[in-house]
Coordinates of C-alpha atoms and ligand atoms in Angstrom, one line a residue:
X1 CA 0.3 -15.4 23.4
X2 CA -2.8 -14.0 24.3
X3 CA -3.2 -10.3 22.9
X4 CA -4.8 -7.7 23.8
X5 CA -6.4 -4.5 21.5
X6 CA -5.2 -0.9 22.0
X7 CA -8.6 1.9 22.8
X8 CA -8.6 4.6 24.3
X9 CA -4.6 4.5 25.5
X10 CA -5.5 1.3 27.4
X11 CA -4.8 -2.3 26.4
X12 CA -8.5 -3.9 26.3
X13 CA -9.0 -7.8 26.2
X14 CA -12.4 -9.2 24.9
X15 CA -14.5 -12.3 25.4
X16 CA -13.6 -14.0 22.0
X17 CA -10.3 -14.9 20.4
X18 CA -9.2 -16.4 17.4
X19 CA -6.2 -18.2 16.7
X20 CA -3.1 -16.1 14.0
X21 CA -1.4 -19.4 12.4
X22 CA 1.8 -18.5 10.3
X23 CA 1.3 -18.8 7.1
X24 CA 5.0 -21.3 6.5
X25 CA 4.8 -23.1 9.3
X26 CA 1.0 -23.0 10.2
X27 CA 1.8 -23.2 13.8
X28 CA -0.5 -21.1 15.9
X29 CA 1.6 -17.9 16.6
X30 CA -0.7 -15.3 18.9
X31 CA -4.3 -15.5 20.2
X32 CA -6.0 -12.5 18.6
X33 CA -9.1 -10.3 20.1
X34 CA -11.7 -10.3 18.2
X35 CA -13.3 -6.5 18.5
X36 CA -18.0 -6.2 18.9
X37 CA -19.3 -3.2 17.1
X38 CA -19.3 -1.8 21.0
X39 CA -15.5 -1.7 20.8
X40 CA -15.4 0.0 17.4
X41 CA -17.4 2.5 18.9
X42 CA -15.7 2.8 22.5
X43 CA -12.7 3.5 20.1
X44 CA -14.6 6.0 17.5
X45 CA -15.4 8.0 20.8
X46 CA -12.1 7.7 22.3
X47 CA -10.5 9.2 19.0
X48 CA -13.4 11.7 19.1
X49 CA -12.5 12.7 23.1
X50 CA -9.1 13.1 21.9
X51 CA -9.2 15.7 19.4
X52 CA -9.3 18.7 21.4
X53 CA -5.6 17.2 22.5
X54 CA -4.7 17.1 19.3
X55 CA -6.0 20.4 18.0
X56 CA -4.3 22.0 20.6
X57 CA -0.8 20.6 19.8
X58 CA 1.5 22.8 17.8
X59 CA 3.1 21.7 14.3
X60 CA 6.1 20.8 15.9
X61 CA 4.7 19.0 18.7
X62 CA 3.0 16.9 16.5
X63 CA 6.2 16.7 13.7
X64 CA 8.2 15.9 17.3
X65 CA 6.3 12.7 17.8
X66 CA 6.2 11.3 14.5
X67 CA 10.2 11.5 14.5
X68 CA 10.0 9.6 17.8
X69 CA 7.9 6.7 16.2
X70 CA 10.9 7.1 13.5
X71 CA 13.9 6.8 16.4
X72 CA 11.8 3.9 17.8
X73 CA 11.4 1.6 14.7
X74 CA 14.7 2.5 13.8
X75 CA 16.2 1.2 17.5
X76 CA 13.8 -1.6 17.0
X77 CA 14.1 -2.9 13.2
X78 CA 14.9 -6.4 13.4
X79 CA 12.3 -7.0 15.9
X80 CA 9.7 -5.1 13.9
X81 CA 10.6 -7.1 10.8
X82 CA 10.6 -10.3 12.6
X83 CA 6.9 -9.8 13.4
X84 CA 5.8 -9.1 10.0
X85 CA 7.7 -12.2 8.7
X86 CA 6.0 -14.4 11.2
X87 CA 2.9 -13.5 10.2
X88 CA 2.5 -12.3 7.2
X89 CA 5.6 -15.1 5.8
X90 CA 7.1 -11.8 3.8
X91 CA 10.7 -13.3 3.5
X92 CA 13.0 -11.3 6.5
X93 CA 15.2 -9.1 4.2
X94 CA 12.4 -7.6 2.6
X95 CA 10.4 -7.1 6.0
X96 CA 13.8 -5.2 6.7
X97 CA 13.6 -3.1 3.7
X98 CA 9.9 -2.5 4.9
X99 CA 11.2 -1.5 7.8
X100 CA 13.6 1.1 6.2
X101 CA 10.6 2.5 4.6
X102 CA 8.5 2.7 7.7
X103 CA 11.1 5.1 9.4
X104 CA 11.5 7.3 6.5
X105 CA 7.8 7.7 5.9
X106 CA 7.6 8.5 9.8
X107 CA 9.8 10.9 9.1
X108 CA 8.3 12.4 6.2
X109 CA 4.9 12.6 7.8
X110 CA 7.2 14.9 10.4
X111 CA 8.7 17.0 7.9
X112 CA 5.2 17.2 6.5
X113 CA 3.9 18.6 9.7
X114 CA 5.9 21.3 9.9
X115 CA 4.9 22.4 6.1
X116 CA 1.3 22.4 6.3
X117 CA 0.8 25.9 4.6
X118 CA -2.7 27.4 3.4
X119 CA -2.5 30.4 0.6
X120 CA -3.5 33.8 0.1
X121 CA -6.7 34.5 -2.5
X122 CA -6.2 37.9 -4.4
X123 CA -9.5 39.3 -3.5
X124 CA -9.4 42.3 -5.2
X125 CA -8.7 40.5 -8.6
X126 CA -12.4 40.2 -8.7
X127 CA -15.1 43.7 -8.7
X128 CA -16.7 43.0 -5.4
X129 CA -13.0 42.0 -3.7
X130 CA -11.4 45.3 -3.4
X131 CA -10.2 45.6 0.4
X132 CA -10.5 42.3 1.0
X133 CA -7.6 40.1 2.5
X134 CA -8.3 36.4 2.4
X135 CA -6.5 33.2 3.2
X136 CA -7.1 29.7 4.1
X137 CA -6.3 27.6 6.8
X138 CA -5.5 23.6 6.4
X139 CA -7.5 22.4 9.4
X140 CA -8.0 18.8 11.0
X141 CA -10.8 16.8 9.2
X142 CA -11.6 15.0 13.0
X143 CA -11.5 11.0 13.5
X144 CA -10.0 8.7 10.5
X145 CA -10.4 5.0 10.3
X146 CA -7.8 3.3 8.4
X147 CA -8.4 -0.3 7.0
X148 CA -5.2 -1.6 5.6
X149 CA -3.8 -5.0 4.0
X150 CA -1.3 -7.7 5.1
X151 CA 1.0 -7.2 2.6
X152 CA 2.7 -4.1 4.0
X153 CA 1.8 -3.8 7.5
X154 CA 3.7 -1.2 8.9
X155 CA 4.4 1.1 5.7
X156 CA 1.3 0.8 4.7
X157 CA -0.3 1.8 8.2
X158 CA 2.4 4.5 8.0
X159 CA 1.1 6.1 4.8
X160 CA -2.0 6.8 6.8
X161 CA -1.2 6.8 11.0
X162 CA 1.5 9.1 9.8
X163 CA -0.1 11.7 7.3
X164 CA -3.1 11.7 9.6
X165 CA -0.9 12.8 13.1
X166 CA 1.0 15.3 10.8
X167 CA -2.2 16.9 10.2
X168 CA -3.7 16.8 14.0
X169 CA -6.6 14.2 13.5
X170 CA -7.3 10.9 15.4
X171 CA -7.3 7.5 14.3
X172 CA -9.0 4.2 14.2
X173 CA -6.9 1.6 12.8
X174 CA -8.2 -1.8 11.9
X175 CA -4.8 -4.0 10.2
X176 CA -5.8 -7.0 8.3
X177 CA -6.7 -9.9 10.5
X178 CA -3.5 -12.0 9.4
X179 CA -1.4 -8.9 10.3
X180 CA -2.7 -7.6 13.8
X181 CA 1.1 -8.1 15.9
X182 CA 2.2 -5.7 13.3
X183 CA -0.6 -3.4 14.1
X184 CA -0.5 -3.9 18.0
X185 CA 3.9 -3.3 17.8
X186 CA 2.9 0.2 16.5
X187 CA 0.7 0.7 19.3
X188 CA 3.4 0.1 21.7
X189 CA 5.7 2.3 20.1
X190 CA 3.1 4.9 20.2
X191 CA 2.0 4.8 23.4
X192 CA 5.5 5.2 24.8
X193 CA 5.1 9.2 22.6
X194 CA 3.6 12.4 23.7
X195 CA 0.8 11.5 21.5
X196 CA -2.5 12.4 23.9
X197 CA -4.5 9.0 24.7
X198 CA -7.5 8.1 22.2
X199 CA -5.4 10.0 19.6
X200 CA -4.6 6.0 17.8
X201 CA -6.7 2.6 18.5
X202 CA -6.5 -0.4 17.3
X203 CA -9.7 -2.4 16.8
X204 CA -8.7 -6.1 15.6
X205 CA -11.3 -8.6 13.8
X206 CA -12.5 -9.2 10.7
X207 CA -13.4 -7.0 8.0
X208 CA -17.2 -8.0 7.4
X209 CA -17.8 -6.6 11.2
X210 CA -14.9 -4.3 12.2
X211 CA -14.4 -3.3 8.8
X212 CA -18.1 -2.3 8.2
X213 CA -18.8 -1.0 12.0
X214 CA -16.3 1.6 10.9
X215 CA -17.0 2.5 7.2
X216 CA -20.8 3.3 9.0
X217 CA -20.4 4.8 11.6
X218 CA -21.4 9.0 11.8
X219 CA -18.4 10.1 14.0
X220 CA -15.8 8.8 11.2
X221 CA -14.8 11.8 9.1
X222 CA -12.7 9.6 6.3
X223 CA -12.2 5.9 5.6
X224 CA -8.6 5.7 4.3
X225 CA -8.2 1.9 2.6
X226 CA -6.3 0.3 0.7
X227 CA -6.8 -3.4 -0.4
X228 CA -8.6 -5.2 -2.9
X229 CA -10.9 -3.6 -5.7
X230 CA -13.8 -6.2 -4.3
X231 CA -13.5 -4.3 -0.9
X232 CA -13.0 -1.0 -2.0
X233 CA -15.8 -1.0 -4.4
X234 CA -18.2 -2.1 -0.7
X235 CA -16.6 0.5 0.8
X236 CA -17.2 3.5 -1.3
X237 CA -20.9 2.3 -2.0
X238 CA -21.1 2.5 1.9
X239 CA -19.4 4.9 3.0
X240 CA -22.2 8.2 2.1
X241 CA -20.5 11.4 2.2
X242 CA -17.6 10.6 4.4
X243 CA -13.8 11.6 2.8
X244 CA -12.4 8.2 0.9
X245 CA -8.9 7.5 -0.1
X246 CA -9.0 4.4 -2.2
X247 CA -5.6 2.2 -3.1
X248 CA -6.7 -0.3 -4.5
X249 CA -4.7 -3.4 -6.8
X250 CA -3.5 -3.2 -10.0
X251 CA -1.6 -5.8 -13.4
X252 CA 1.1 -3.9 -13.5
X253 CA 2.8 -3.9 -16.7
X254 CA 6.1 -3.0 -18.6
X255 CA 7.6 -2.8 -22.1
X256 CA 11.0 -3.9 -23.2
X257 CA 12.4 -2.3 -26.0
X258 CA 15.5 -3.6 -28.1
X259 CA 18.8 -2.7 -27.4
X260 CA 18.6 -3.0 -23.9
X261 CA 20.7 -4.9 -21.2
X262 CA 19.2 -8.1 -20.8
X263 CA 20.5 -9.2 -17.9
X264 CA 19.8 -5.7 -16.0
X265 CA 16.9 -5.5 -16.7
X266 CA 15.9 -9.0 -16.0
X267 CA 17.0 -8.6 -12.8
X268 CA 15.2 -6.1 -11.7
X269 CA 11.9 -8.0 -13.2
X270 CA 12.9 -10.7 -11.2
X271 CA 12.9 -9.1 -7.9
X272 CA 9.5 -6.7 -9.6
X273 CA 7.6 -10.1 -10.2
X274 CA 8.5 -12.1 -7.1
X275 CA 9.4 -9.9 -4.2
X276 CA 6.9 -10.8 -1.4
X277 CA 5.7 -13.8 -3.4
X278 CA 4.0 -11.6 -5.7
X279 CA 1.9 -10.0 -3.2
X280 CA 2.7 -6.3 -3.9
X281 CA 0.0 -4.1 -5.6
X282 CA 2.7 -2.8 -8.1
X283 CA 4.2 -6.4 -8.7
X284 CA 5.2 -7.0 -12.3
X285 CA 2.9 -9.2 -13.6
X286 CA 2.9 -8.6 -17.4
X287 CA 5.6 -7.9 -19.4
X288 CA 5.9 -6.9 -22.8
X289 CA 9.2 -7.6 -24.7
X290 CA 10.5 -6.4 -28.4
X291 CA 10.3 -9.5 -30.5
X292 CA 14.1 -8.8 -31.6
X293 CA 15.5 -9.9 -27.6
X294 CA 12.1 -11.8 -26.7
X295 CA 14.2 -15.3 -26.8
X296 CA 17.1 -13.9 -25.5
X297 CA 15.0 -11.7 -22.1
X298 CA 13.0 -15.5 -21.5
X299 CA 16.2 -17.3 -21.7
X300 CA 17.7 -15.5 -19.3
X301 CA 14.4 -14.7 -17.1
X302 CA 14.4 -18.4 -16.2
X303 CA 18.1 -18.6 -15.6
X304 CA 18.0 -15.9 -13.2
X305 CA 14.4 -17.1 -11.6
X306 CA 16.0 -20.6 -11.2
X307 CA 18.5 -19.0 -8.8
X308 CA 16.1 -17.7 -5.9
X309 CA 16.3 -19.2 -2.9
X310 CA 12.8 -20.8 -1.3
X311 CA 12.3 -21.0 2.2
X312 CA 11.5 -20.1 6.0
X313 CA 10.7 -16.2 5.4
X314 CA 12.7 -15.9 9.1
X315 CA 16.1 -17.3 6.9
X316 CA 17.7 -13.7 5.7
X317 CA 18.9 -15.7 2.4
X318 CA 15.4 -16.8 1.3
X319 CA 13.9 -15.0 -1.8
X320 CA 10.6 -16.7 -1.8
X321 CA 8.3 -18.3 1.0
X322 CA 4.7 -19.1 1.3
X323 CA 1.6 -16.9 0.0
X324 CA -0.3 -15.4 2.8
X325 CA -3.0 -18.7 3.1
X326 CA -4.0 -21.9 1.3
X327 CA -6.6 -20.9 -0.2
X328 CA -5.0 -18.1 -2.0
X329 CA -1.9 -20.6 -3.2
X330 CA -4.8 -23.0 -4.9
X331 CA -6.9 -19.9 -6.4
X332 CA -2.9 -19.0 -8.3
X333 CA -2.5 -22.9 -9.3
X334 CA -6.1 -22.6 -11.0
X335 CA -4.7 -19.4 -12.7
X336 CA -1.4 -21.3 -13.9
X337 CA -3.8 -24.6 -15.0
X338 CA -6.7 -22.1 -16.8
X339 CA -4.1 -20.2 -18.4
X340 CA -2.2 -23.2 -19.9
X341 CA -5.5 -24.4 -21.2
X342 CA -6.1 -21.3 -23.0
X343 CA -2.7 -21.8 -25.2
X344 CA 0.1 -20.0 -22.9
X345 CA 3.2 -22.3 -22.5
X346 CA 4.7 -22.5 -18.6
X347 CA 8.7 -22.0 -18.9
X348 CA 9.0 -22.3 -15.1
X349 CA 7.2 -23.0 -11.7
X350 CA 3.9 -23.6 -11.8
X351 CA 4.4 -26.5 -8.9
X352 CA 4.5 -26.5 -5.1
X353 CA 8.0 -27.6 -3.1
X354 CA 7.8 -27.6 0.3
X355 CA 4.2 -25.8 0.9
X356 CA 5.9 -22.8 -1.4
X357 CA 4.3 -22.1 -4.9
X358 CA 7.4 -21.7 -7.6
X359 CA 8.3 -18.1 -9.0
X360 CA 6.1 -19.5 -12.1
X361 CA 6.8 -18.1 -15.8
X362 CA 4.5 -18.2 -18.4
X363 CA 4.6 -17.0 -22.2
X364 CA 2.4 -16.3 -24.9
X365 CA -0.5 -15.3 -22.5
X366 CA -3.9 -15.2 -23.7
X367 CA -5.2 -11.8 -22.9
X368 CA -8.2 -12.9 -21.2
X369 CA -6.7 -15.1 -19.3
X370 CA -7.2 -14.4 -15.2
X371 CA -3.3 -14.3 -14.9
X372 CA -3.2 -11.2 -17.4
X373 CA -6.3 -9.5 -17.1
X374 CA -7.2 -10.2 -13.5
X375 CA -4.8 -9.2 -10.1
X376 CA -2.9 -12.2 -10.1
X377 CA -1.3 -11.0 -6.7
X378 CA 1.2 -14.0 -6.9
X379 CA 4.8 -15.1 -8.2
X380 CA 3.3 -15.3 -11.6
X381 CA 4.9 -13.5 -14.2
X382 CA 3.4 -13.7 -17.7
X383 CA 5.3 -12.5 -21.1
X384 CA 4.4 -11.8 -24.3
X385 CA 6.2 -10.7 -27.6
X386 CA 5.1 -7.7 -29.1
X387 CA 6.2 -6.0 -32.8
X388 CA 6.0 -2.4 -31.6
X389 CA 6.3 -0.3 -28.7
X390 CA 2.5 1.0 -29.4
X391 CA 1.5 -2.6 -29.1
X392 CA 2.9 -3.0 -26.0
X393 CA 1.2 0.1 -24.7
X394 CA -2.3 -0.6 -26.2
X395 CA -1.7 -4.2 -24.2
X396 CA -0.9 -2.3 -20.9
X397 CA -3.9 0.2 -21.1
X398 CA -6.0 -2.7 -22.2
X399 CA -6.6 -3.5 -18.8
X400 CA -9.3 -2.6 -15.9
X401 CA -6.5 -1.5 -13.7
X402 CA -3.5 1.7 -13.6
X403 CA -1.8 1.9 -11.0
X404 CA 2.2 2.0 -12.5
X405 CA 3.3 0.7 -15.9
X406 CA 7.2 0.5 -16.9
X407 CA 9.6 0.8 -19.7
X408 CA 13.0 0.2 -20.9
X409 CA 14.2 1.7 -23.9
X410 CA 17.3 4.1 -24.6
X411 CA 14.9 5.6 -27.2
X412 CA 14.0 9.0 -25.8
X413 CA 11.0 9.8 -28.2
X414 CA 10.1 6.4 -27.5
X415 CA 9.8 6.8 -23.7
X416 CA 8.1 10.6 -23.9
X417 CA 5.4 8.4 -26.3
X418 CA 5.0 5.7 -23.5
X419 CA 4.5 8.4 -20.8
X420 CA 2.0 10.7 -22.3
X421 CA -0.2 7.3 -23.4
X422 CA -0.1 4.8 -20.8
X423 CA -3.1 5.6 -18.6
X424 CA -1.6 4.6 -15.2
X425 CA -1.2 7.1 -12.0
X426 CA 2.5 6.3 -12.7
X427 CA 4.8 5.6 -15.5
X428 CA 8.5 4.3 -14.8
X429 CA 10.9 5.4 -17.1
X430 CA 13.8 3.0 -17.3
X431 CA 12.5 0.6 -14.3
X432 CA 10.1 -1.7 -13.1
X433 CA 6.5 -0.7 -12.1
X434 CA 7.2 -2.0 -8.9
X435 CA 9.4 0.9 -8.1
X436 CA 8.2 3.4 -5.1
X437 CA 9.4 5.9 -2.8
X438 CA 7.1 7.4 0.1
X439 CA 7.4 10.6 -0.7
X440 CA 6.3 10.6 -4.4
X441 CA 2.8 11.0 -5.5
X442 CA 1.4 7.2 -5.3
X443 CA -2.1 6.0 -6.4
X444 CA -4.1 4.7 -9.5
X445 CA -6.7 5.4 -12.1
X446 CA -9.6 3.1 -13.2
X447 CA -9.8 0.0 -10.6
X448 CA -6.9 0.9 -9.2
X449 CA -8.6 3.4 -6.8
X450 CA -8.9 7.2 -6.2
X451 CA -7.2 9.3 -4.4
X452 CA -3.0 9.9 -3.7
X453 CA -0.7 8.8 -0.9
X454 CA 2.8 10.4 -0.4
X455 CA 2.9 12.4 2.6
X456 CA 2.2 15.6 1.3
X457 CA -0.9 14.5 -1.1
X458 CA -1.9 11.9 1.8
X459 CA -2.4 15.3 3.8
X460 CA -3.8 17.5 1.6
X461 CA -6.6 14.8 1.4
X462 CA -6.7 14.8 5.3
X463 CA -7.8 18.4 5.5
X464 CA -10.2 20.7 5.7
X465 CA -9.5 23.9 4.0
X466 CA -11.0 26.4 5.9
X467 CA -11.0 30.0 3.8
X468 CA -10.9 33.4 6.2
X469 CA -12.1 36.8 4.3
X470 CA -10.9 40.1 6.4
X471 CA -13.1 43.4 5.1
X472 CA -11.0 46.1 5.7
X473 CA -13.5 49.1 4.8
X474 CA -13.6 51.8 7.0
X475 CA -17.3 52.2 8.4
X476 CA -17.1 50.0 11.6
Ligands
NAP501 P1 -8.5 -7.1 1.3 O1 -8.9 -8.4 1.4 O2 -9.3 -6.1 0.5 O3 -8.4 -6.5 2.8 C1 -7.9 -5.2 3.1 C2 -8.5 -4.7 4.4 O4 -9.9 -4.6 4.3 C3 -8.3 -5.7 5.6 O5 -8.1 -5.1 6.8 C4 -9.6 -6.5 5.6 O6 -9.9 -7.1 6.8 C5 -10.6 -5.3 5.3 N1 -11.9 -5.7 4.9 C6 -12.3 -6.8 4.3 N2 -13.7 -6.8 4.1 C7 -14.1 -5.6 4.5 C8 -15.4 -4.9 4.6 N3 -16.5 -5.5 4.1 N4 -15.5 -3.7 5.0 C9 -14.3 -3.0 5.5 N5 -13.1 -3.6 5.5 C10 -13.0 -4.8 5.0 O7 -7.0 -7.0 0.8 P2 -5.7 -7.8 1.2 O8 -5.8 -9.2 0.7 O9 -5.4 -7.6 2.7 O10 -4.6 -7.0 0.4 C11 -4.3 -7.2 -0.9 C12 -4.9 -6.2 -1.8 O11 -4.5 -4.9 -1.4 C13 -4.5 -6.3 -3.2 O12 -5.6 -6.1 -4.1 C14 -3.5 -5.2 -3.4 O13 -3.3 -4.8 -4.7 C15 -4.0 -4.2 -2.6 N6 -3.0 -3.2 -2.2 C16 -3.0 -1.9 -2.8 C17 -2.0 -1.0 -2.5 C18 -2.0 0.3 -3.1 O14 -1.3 1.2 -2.5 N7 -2.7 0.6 -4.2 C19 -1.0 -1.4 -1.6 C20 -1.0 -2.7 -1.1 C21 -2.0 -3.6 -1.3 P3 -9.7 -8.7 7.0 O15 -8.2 -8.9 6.8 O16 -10.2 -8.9 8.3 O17 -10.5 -9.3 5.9

């Protein structure tokens, strides 16, 4: 039960612990080390010893091993997703689908590897560049901590472990303190590849101290996060001149034009709003509907919302479980009781049954309500009539976040309007916001953070391009 961090290629134990309780059951599930500014930096140096061995590693060594940490998740799936539904209470088919996406971003990050390309520069297009031959080269940036959240623990580490090997750096990864097994699983699979030793560590703790030991120190070349604005917003005032890659959260909205499919489309805002209890940073949390089918879309939101299943997140069939701790569940029933007082009606949810908050529907949403304007980052779902599809899209912008915004409409002028004005990193034509593959381009604008993930943009960002000029004059 007792765990032990990962530095250095070594398995390190320290002199304090504290306890991982599952979120469902609350039963104490691992002993976790707890990491002192001196292991942060035994692991900073590690990563920095290391980088010579990485340098030195061709494109396809280094494609070679992330395809191994593909083959091994992939022989290993269930066991992977068992761990993050333990401890993060993500109900077991979606930790599966998790898993799926953790292989294919492994292998991605491998493709990736093998297509790091620089450019040539037309020298002589400028008067003083005749005889000139340049290009550049995409170099390593050197060590790069990653700080990541609970609620995707191994895809999320993937988006950064992975993009970071393809490119030849070293890493420092510190998971969120509910998600550490998760964290310490990909260290085993790692360590068992011909990645060279110090290349990966895991430092485990909290945030305020391993979180920060990280973000200051001198060695670290980038901080790639993602989390919460609150934490982001620390980190970049912190961080002085080092690279940052922020993903931050997001309100994600969508708009539901007339003449649509009801009940397709209400299912996919079903699983949009609810998947992972809400705890997605693309989760559909506002949604926008033509007044022509509003009745009609809430009817049969809450038919089709009555039918998940709530339960142990280990139980294949459950849809729902618990939110990742208390404290969060009360701050989403404050939400549900502020929002109520300030005139929106609750068609559904809004109570606890068996230690599991309801997939909770509300409508006629103030807009200054937290559960609208704020990260709700719960199964809250809130949804509002509107008159015109440029209402719905002034309601979506209105918003500190823009991360991804949906429509549906079979309207074609409708849905080029939609995607030229919605200021979001992503617009979703004829799906939810909650839609992602790994590949694709992935971050936000405003609050919702800076910087893109996808392999390929995930590596451009860890890079350093390095420009070589060749004179070819005679004269020598
Ligand atoms: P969080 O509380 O911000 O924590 C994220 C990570 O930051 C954790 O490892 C946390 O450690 C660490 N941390 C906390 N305080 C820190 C500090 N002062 N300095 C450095 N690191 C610190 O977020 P979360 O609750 O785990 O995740 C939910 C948030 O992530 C939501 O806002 C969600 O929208 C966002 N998210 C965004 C994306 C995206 O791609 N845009 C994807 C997923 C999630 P501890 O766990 O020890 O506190």
């Amino acid at each position: 039960m007792e765990q032990k961090m990962y530095i250095n290629g070594e398995w390190v134990s320290t002199a304090e612990y504290a306890e991982l309780k599952s979120p469902y059951t609350k039963e104490v599930i691992a002993k976790i080390p707890q990491a002192t500014r001196e292991h942060v930096s035994a692991a900073v140096e590690a990563a920095q010893r290391a980088q010579q061995a990485m340098t030195n590693l061709t494109a396809l060594e280094r494609a070679n091993i992330l395809y191994a940490i593909a083959k091994a998740f992939a022989s290993k799936r269930l066991e992977a997703a068992t761990i993050i539904s333990r401890e993060s209470s993500k109900p077991l088919k979606y930790a599966l689908s998790e898993i799926d996406r953790t292989i294919e971003t492994y292998r991605f990050a491998g493709d990736e590897a093998k297509r790091l390309i620089g450019e040539m520069i037309p020298m002589d297009a400028a008067k003083t560049g005749e005889n000139r031959f340049a290009y550049t080269l995409e170099q390593p940036l050197g060590i790069i901590a990653a700080i990541t959240p609970f609620n995707f623990p191994q895809n999320l580490v993937a988006h950064k472990v992975g993009p970071a090997i393809a490119a030849g750096n070293t890493i420092v990864l510190k998971p969120a303190s509910q998600t550490p097994l998760s964290a310490l699983f990909l260290a085993e699979i790692i360590d068992c590849t011909d990645l060279p030793k110090g290349a990966f560590n895991v430092v485990l703790g909290s945030g305020g101290i391993v979180g920060d030991a990280l973000v200051e120190s001198d060695k670290v070349k980038m901080i790639t996060f993602t989390g919460s604005p609150a934490v982001g917003i620390q980190i970049k005032e912190k961080s002085g001149l080092k690279r940052l890659a922020l993903e931050l959260g997001s309100n994600s909205g969508l708009i539901v034009d007339r003449n649509i499919n009801i009940e397709h489309v209400v299912r996919k805002c079903v699983t949009g709003a609810f998947s992972n209890q809400g705890q997605v940073c693309i989760s559909l949390q506002r949604i926008y509907v033509m007044e022509e089918v509003f009745a009609a879309f809430v009817e049969e939101m809450i038919a089709q919302t009555q039918s998940l299943k709530i339960g142990s997140p280990l139980d294949e069939t459950t849809d729902i479980s618990a939110m990742i701790h208390d404290k969060e569940q009360q701050r989403a029933i404050q939400w549900i009781t502020e929002a109520i007082a300030e005139g929106a009606n609750l068609l559904y949810g809004g109570e606890v049954e068996d230690g599991v908050l309801l997939p909770t529907i509300l409508a006629n949403v103030d807009r200054k309500s937290k559960v609208s304007c704020q990260e709700v980052f719960a199964p809250i779902v809130s949804i509002n009539k509107i008159s015109s599809i440029e209402e719905g899209i002034e309601a979506i912008n209105d918003s500190d976040y823009g991360l991804q915004a949906g429509i549906f409409t079979k309207d074609i002028q409708t849905a080029f309007t939609a995607s030229k004005n919605l200021s979001v990193g992503g617009v979703i034509i004829n799906d939810i916001p909650t839609y992602r593959v790994d590949q694709m381009p992935y971050g936000g604008v405003k609050q919702s953070g800076t910087g893109k993930e996808g392999l390929k943009y995930a590596l451009q960002e860890m890079t350093e391009t390095k420009l070589v000029i060749w004179n070819q004059e005679g004269g020598l």
